[in-house]
XYZ file of C-alpha atoms in Angstrom:
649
model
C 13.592 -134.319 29.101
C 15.031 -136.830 31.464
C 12.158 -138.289 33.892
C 14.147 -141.312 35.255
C 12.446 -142.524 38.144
C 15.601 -144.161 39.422
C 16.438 -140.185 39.780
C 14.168 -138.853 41.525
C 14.162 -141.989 44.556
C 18.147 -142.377 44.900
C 18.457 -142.452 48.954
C 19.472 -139.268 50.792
C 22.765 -139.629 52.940
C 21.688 -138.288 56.448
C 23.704 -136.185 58.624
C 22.091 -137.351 61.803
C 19.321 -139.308 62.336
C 16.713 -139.474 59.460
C 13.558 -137.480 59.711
C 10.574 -139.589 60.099
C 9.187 -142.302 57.478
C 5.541 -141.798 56.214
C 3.222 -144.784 55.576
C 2.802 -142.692 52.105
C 6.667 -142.581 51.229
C 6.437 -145.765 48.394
C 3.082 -144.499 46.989
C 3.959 -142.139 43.827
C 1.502 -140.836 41.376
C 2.995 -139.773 37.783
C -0.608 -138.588 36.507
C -0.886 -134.188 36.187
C -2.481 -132.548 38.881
C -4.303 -129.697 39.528
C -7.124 -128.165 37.794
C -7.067 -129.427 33.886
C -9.015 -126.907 32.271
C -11.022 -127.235 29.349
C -13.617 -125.507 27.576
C -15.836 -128.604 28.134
C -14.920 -129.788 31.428
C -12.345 -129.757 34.018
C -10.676 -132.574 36.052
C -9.997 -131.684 39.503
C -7.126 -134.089 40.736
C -5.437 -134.112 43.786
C -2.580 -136.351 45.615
C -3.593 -137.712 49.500
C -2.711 -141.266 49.399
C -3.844 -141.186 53.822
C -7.014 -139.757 53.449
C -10.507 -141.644 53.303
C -12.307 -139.321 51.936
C -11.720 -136.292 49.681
C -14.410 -133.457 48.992
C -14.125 -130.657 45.726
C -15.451 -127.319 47.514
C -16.892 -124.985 44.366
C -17.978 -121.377 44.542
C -18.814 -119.046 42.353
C -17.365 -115.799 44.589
C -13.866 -115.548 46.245
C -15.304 -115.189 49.620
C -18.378 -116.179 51.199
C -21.371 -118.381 49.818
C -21.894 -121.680 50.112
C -19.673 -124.395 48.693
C -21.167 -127.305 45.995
C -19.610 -130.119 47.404
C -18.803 -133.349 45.191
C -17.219 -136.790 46.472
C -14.010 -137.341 44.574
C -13.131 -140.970 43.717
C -9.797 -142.289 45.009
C -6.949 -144.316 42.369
C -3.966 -146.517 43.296
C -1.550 -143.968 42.755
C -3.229 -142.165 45.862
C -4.548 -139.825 43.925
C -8.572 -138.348 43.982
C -10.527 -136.803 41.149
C -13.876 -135.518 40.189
C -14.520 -134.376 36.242
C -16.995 -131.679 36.534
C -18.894 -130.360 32.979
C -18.860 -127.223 31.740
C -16.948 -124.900 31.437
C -15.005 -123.627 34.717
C -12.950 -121.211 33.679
C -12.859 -118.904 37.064
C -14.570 -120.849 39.445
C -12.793 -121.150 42.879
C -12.399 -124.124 44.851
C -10.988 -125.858 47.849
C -10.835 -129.417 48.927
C -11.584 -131.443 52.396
C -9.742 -134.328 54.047
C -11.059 -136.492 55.932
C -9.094 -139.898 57.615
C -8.173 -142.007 60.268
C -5.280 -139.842 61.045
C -6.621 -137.575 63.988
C -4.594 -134.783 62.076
C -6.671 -134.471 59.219
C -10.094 -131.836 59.786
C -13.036 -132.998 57.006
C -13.945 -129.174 57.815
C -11.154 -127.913 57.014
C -10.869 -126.044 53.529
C -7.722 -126.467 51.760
C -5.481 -124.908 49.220
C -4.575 -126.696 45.857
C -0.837 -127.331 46.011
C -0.799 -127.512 42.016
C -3.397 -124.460 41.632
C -2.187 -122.012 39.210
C -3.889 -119.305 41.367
C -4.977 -118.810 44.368
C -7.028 -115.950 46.129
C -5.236 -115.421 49.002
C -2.981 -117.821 51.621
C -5.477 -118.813 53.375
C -8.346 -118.325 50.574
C -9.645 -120.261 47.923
C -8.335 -121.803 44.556
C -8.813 -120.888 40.997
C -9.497 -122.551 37.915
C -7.336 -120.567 35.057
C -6.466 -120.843 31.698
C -4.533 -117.828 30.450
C -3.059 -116.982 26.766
C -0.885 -113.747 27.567
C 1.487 -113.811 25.093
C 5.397 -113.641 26.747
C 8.208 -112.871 24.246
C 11.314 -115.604 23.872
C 13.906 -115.676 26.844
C 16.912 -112.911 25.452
C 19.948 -115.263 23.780
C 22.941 -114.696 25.770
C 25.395 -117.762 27.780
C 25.171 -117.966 31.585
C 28.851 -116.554 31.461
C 27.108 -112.575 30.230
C 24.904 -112.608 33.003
C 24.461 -109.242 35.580
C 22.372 -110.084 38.036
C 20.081 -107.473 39.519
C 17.767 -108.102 42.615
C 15.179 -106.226 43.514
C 11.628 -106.385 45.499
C 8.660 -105.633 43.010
C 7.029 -103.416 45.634
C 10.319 -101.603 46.508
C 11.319 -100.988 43.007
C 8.554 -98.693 42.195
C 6.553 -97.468 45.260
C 8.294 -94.484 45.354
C 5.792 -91.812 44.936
C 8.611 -89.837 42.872
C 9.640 -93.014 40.848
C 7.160 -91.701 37.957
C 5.247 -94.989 37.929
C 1.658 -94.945 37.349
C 1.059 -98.477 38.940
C 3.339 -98.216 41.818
C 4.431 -101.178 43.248
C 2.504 -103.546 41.207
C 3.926 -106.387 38.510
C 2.786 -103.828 35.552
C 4.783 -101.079 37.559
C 7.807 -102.937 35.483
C 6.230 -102.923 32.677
C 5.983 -99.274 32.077
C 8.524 -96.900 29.894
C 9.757 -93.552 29.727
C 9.484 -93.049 33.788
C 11.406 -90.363 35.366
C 12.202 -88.743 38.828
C 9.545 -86.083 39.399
C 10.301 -83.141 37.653
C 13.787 -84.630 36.535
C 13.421 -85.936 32.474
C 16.971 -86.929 32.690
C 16.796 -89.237 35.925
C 15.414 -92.585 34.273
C 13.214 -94.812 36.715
C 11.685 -97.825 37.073
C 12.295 -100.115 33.442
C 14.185 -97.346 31.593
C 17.085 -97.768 34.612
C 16.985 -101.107 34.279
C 18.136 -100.713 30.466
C 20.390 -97.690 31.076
C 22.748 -99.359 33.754
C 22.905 -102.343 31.829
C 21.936 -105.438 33.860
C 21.025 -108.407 31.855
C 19.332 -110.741 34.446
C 16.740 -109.203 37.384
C 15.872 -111.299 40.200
C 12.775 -110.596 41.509
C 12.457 -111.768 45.403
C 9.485 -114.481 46.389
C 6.738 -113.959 43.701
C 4.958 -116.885 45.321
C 1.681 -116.205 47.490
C 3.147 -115.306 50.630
C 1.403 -115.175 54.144
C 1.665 -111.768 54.442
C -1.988 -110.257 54.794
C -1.255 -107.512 52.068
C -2.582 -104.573 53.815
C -0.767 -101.244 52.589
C 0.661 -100.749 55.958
C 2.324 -104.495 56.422
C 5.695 -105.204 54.581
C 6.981 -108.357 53.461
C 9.919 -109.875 51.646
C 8.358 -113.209 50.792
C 9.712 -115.615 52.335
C 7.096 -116.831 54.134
C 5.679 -118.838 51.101
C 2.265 -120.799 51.384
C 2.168 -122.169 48.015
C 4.409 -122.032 45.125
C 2.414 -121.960 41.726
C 0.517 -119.112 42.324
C 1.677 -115.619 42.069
C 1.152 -113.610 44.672
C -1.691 -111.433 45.096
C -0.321 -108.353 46.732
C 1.521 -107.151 43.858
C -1.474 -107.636 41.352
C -4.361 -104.964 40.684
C -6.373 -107.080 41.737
C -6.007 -109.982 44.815
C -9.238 -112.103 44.181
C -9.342 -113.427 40.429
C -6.787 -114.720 38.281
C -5.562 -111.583 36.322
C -2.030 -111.941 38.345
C -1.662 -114.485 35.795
C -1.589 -112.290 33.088
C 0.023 -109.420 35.301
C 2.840 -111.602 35.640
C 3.440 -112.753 32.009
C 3.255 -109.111 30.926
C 5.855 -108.125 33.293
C 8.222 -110.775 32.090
C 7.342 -110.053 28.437
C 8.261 -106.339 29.106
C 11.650 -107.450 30.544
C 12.043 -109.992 27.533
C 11.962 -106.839 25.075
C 14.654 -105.335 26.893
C 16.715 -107.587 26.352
C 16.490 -108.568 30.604
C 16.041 -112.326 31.663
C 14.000 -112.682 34.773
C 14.935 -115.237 37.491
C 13.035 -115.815 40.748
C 13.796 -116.681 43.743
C 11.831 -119.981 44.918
C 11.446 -121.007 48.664
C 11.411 -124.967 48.950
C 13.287 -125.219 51.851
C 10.367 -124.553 53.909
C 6.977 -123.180 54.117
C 5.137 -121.000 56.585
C 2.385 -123.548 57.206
C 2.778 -125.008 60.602
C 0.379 -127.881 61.935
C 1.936 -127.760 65.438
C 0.906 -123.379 65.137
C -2.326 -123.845 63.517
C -1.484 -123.067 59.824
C -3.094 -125.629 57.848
C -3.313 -124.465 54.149
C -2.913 -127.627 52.028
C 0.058 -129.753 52.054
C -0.156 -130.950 55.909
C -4.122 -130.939 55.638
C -3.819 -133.460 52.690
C -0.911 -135.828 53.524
C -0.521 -135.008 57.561
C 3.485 -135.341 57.622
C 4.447 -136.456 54.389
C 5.687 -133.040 53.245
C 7.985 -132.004 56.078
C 10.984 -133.234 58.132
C 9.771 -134.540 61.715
C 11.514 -135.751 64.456
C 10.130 -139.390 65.725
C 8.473 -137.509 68.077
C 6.479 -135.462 65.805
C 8.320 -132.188 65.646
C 9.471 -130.523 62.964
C 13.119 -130.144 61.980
C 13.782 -126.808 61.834
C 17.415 -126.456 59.690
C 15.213 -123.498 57.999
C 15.462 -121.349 61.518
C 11.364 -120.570 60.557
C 9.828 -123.206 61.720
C 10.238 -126.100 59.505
C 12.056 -128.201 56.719
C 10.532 -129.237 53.566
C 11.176 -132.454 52.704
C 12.629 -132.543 49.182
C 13.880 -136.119 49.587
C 10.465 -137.648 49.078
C 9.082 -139.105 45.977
C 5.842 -136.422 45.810
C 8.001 -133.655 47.174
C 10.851 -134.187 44.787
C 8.284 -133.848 41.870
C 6.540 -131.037 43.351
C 9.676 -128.996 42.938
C 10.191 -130.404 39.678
C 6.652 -130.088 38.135
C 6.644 -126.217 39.597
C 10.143 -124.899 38.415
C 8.849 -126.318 35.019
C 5.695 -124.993 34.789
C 7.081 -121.140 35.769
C 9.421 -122.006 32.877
C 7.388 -122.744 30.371
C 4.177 -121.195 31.410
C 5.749 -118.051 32.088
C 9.151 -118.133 30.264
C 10.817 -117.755 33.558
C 14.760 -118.015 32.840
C 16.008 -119.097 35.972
C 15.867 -119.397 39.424
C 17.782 -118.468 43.000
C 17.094 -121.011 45.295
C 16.688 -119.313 49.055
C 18.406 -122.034 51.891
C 19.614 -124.030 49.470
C 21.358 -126.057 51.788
C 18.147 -127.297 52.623
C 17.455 -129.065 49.413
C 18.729 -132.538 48.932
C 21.638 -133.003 46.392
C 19.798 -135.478 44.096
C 16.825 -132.972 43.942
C 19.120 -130.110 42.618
C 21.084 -132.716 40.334
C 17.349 -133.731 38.997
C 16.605 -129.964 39.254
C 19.553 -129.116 36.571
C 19.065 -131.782 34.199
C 15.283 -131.019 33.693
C 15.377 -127.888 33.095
C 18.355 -127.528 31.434
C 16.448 -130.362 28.919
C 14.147 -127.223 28.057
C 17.104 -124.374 27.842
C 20.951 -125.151 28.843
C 21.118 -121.438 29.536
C 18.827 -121.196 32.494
C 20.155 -120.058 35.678
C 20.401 -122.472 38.769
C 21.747 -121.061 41.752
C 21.455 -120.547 45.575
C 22.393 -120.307 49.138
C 24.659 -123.161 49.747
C 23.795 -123.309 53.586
C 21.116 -123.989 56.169
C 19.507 -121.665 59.028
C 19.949 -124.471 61.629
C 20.122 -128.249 62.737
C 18.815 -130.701 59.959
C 18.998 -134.350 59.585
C 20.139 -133.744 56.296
C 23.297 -133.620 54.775
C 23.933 -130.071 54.041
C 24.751 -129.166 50.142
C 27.776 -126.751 51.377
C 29.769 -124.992 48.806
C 31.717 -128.057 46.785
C 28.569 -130.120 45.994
C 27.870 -128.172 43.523
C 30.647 -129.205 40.880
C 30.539 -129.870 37.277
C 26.799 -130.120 38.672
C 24.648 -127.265 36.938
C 24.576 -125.144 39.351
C 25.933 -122.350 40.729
C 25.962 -121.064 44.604
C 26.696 -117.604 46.273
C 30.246 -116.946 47.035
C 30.089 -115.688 50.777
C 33.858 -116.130 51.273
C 34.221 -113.182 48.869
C 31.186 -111.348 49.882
C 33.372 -111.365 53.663
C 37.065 -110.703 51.740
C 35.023 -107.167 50.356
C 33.227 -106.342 53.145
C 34.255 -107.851 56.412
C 32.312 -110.490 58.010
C 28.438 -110.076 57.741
C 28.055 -111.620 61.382
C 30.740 -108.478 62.786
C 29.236 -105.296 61.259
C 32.772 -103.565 62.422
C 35.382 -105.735 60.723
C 36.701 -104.039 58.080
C 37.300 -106.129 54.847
C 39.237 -105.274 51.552
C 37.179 -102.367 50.402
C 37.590 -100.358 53.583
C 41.324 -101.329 54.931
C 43.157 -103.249 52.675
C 42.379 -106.029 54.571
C 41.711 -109.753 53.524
C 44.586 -110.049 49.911
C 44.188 -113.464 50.189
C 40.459 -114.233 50.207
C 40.121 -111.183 47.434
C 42.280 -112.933 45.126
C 40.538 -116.220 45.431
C 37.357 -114.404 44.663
C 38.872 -112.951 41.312
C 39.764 -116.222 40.423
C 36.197 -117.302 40.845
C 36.913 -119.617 43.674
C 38.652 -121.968 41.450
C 40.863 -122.752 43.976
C 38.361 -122.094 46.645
C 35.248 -124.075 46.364
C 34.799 -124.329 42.172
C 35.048 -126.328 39.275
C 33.742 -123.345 36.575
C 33.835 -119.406 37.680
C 30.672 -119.741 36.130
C 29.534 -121.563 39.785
C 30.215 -118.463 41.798
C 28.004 -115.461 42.203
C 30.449 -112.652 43.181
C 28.526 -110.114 45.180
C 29.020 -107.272 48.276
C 25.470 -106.538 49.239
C 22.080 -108.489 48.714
C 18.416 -108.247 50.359
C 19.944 -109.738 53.856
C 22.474 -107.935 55.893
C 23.379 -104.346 55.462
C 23.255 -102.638 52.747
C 26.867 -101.668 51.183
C 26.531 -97.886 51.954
C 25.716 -98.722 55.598
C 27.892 -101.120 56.136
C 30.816 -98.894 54.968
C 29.437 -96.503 57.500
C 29.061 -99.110 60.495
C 32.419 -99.898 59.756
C 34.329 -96.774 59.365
C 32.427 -94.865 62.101
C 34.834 -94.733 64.387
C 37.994 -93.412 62.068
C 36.927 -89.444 62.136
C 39.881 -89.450 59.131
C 37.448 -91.519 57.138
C 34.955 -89.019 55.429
C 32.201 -90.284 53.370
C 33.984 -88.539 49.790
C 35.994 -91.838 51.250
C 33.222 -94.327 51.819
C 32.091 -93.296 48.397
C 35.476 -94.140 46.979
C 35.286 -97.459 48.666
C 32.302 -98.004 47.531
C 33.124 -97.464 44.068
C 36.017 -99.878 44.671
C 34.130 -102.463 45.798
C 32.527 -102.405 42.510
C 34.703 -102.044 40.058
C 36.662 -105.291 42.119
C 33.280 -107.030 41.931
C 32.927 -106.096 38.241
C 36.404 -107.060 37.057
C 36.037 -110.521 38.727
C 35.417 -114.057 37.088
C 32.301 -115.553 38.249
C 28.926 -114.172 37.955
C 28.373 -110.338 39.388
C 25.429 -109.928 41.767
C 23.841 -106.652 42.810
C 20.908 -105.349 44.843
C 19.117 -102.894 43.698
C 19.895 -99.196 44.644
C 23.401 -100.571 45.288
C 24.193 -98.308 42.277
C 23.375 -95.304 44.237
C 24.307 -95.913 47.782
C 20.649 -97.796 48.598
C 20.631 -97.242 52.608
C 18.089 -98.671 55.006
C 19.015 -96.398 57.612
C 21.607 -98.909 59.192
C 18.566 -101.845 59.086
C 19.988 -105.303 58.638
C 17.153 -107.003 58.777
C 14.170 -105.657 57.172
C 12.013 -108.144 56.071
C 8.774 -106.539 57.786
C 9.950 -102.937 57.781
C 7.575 -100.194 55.976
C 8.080 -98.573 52.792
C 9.688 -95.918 54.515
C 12.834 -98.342 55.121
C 12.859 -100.935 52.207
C 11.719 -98.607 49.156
C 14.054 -97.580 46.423
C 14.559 -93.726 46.882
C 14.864 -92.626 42.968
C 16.080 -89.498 44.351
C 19.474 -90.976 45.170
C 19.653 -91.654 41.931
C 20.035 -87.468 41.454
C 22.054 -87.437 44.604
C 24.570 -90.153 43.894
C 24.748 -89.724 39.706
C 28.595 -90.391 39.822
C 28.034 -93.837 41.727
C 25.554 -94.515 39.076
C 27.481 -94.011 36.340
C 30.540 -96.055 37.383
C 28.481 -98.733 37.761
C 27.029 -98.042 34.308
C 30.403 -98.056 33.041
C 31.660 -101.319 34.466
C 28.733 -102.949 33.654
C 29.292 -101.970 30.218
C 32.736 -102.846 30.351
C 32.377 -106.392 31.063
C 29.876 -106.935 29.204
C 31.833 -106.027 26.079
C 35.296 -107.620 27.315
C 35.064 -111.626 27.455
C 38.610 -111.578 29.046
C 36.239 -110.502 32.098
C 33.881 -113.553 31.768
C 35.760 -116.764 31.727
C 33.941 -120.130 31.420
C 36.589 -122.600 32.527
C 38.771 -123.095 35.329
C 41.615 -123.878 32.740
C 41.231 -120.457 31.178
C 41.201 -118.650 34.358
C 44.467 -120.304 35.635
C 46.047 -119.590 31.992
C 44.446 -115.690 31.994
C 45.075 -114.812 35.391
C 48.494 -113.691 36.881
C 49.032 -111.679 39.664
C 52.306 -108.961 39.534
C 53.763 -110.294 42.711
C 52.525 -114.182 43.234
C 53.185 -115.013 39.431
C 55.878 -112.497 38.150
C 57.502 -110.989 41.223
C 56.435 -107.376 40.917
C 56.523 -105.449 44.013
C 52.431 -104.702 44.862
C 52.206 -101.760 47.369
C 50.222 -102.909 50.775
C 46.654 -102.612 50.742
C 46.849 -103.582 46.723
C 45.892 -106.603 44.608
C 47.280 -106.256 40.399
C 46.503 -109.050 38.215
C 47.191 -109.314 34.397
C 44.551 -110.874 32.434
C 45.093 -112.425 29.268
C 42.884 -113.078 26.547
C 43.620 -116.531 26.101
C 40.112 -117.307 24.218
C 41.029 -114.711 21.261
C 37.775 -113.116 21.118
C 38.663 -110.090 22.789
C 39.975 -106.897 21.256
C 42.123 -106.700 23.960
C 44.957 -108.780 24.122
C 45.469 -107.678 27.879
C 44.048 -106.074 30.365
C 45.569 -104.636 33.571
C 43.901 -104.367 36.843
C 44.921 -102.567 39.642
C 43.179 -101.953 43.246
C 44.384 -99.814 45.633
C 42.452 -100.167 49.151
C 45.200 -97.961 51.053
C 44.895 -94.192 52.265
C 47.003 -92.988 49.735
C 48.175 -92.512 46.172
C 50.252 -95.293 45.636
C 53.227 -95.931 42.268
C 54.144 -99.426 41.204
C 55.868 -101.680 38.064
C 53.832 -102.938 35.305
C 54.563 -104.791 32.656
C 55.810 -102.705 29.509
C 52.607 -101.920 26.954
C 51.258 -99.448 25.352
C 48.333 -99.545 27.745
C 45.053 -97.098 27.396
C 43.301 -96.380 30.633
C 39.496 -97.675 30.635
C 38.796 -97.463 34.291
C 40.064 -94.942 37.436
C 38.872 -93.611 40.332
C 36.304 -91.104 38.696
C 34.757 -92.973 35.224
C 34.943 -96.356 33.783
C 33.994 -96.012 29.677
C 34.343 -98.449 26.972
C 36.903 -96.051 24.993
C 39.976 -95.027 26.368
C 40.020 -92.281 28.982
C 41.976 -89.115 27.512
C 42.094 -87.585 30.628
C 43.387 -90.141 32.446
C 46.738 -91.129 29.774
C 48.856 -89.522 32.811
C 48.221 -92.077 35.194
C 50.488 -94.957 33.182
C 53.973 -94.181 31.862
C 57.550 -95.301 31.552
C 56.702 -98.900 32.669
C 54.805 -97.517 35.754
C 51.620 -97.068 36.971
C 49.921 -94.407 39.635
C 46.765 -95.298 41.271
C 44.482 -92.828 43.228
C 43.701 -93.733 46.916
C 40.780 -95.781 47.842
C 40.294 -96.639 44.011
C 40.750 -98.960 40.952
C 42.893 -98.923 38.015
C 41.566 -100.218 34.477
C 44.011 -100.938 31.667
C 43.389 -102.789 28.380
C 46.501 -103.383 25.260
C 44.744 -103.372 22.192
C 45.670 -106.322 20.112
């Protein structure tokens, strides 16, 4: 595992003009923090190089009582720490600062930063030590992946999902759920296996500020502190058993053959001193842990509030020491990194080689931009190269779909619109923005903006020749382009089944009513389903679909008109892929996408071709039905729909 110091200090090139020093910036502490549990005593340690004074706050109770309080002894490294006997397995603590800095509070209770549970965002710390076994990551390269995102609470709160502990981490744990009264509409876990995804993302895990009442929503985004999981989804909010809640979710995942990745918030926090919301890391080190302006502000690139301020020594190893612990306390296979942009490029460099150290198949990846003005310089698409890391491709997200920022523009999947930007996405922005396909995620739809379904219906409303028999055939175009892409495929869940928030692009504090997964669209939508099924199951057994290396994308790929001259009807993109690795049973396969209104007949290259995908069912065996659709040297392709072929060596 590569700990180089030199690494983690290597100066930051600024954008603008750098955020504010900190009289704390060359003081670094390489000793573990936290609570260090054992059966015979536990050492409390905690970084605040500023303070004067730091007090451990025990109780025996998550709320209430009155606190022991012990003096904790300060070392050069700026660290504090107080050994207390016994064991302490349980107990819940806080700290108090107290220093010259009028921004520190010696009443003021604080969070642990490195607690490994915590009761609520604004509650007290735990002391844990938990054995829950978690089964080995499932063995597959970055280049099988399927990535499936999904809210824990939306997943199952459905009171027709069949899930006994609705909207809860063990709510994924459980098999054989089922749509009410429907034994053949699978729910919950069993889905999960049945449509194939290999990966789930599971949005902000962290303790989040939301108060958790059953009648307040929240994404989780508005993370408080990262170690501990949060409390809402848990049976229980005020001990440590989301621990073990946790693990057993991931285990049950694990067995299914499904890597978990989740998606970390570093790029700020909602803690606030200039709004009152002191929970630990401005209470401890008063503006070490953020970007300020030299007049105190905070930089606000995040468009929340603030900027967290990855650059520093402590902050840098924050990061680091968290990632790894989810890792290999939880056997955590990856993570999505929300605002990216935010995060400095030698912190994601340092990011990638650590963990990698532990597996070379976890997943590194984010949003390669920034919610506002930061002093930083950006990591935009392009830093990433040959780095470890891959970002989400929102050029091809906009060549789908139109523009997220213009819910009316049409993109490929409604008009035909946007050949150019479609093709680089196929490619895998090799000649966009990547070195590997392997550093693009290729989706249409995720947790922010509209949902597929309603943006098809946003931006077709106002065609009354566009139906939604029509929407669903873009839909399932959208897809099976997605799908047949290099790169890394992205969905969100109920994406499969036309998911709609009821034209909602924003509903991070919506109810239930607006975010949950409706399993009875499942029922509804079946067909959609099952083409997604099917070209999930596709790729997955087709390398020619999964490319690792720009040089074997460039050799695979050819389009009919840019590379051999074919004639490619308007509204179309048809691109040969060959299987230049040899480990396919296909020596070719053939795919053509027709975005127009109608039917459409073109040239293809002479094969005995089978048909694998059209506008109706993708399968893994040839399509009997279907053998009509390629003949003489020609092809016909349904409107609104995708073509499959495959030549069998």
């Amino acid at each position: 595992m590569n700990t180089d110091s030199t690494a983690r200090l290597a100066p930051i090139n600024y954008s603008t003009t750098p955020p504010l020093a900190h009289p704390a910036d060359d003081v670094i502490s390489t000793r573990p923090l936290g609570a260090l549990y054992a059966p015979e005593q536990t050492m409390f340690r905690v970084w605040a190089p500023t303070a004067n004074s730091l007090t451990l706050n025990l109780y025996h109770s998550p709320t209430g009582g009155t606190p022991k309080r012990i003096s904790m002894s300060k070392s050069d490294d700026g660290s504090w720490e107080a050994e207390i006997s016994g064991d302490q397995l349980g107990v819940y603590y806080t700290f108090s600062a107290a220093g010259s800095d009028p921004r520190f509070d010696p009443d003021r209770e604080l969070l642990d930063p490195y607690a490994k549970a915590v009761t609520n965002h604004d509650g007290r710390s735990i002391v844990v030590h938990d054995e829950t076994p978690v089964a080995d990551r499932p063995d597959f390269p970055i280049s099988e992946a399927v990535i499936y995102e999904m809210h824990v609470r939306d997943f199952t709160i459905d009171p027709d999902s069949g899930v006994q502990r609705r909207g809860k981490y063990l709510g994924l744990t459980e098999k054989g759920t089922h749509l009410t009264g429907r034994l053949d509409v699978t729910t919950g876990l069993d889905h999960l296996v049945e449509l194939g995804v290999n990966v789930v993302q599971l949005m902000p895990i962290s303790e989040f500020h939301n108060q958790k009442s059953e009648d307040q929503y929240g994404w989780g985004y508005d993370v408080v502190h990262h170690f501990s999981p949060e409390g809402w989804y848990a049976t229980e909010r005020f001990d440590a058993r989301r621990v073990g809640e946790v693990k057993r979710m991931i285990d049950a995942l694990h067995r299914r053959k499904i890597r978990v990745t989740l998606d970390v918030v570093f790029n700020h926090t909602f803690e606030a001193m200039d709004r009152g919301r002191i929970y630990s890391f401005d209470g401890l080190v008063p503006g070490y842990y953020y970007r300020l302006k030299p007049d105190g502000s905070y930089w606000n690139g995040s468009g929340v509030g603030n900027e967290f301020r990855t650059e520093a020594p402590m902050v840098r190893r924050y990061i680091l020491d968290c990632l790894k612990h989810w890792v290999t306390e939880y056997k955590v296979d990856g993570f999505r990194f929300d605002l990216m942009g935010l995060i400095d490029d030698v912190t994601l460099r340092q990011v990638a080689t650590e963990l990698h150290a532990i597996d070379p198949d976890i997943l590194i990846y984010g949003e390669p931009w920034a919610g506002g003005s930061t002093p930083i310089q950006v990591t935009w698409k392009g830093t990433q190269r040959s780095q470890g890391r891959s970002v989400f491709n929102d050029h091809y997200r906009d060549a789908l779909k139109g523009n997220v920022f213009n819910a009316r523009e049409t993109g490929f999947a409604q008009s035909g619109h946007h050949i150019h930007g479609t093709k680089l996405g196929i490619r895998g922005a090799i000649d966009d923005f990547s070195d590997s396909p392997l550093e693009a995620i290729n989706y249409v739809e995720c947790h922010d903006n509209h949902t597929l379904w309603d943006r098809l219906k946003i931006s077709t409303i106002d065609d009354a020749r566009i139906t939604d028999a029509d929407r669903r055939a873009m839909d399932k175009l959208a897809a099976a382009t997605l799908f047949t892409s290099q790169g890394i495929p992205f969905i969100q869940a109920g994406q499969e089944f036309l998911r709609t928030k009821g034209g909602d692009h924003n509903s991070y504090d919506k109810p239930d009513a607006v975010n949950m997964i409706r399993w009875r669209d499942k029922l509804e939508h079946r067909d959609v389903c099952e083409y997604y099924q099917g070209l999930i199951a596709l790729r997955r057994a087709h390398p020619l679909f999964r490319l690792e290396t720009a040089e074997d994308v460039r050799r695979a790929i050819k389009f009919l008109d840019d590379q051999f001259g074919y004639t490619v009807p308007p509204g179309c993109v048809a691109y040969l892929i060959e299987d230049v690795t040899e480990q396919d049973e296909w020596s070719h396969a053939l795919v053509i996408l027709n975005a127009s209104a109608r039917l459409v007949d073109l040239e293809i290259p002479e094969g005995d071709w089978r048909v694998f995908g059209d506008n109706k069912e993708v399968s893994t065996t040839a399509l009997r039905l279907s053998t009509q659709l390629v003949a003489g040297g020609r092809a016909t392709v349904a409107p609104r729909s995708a073509l499959v072929l495959g030549l069998l060596r």
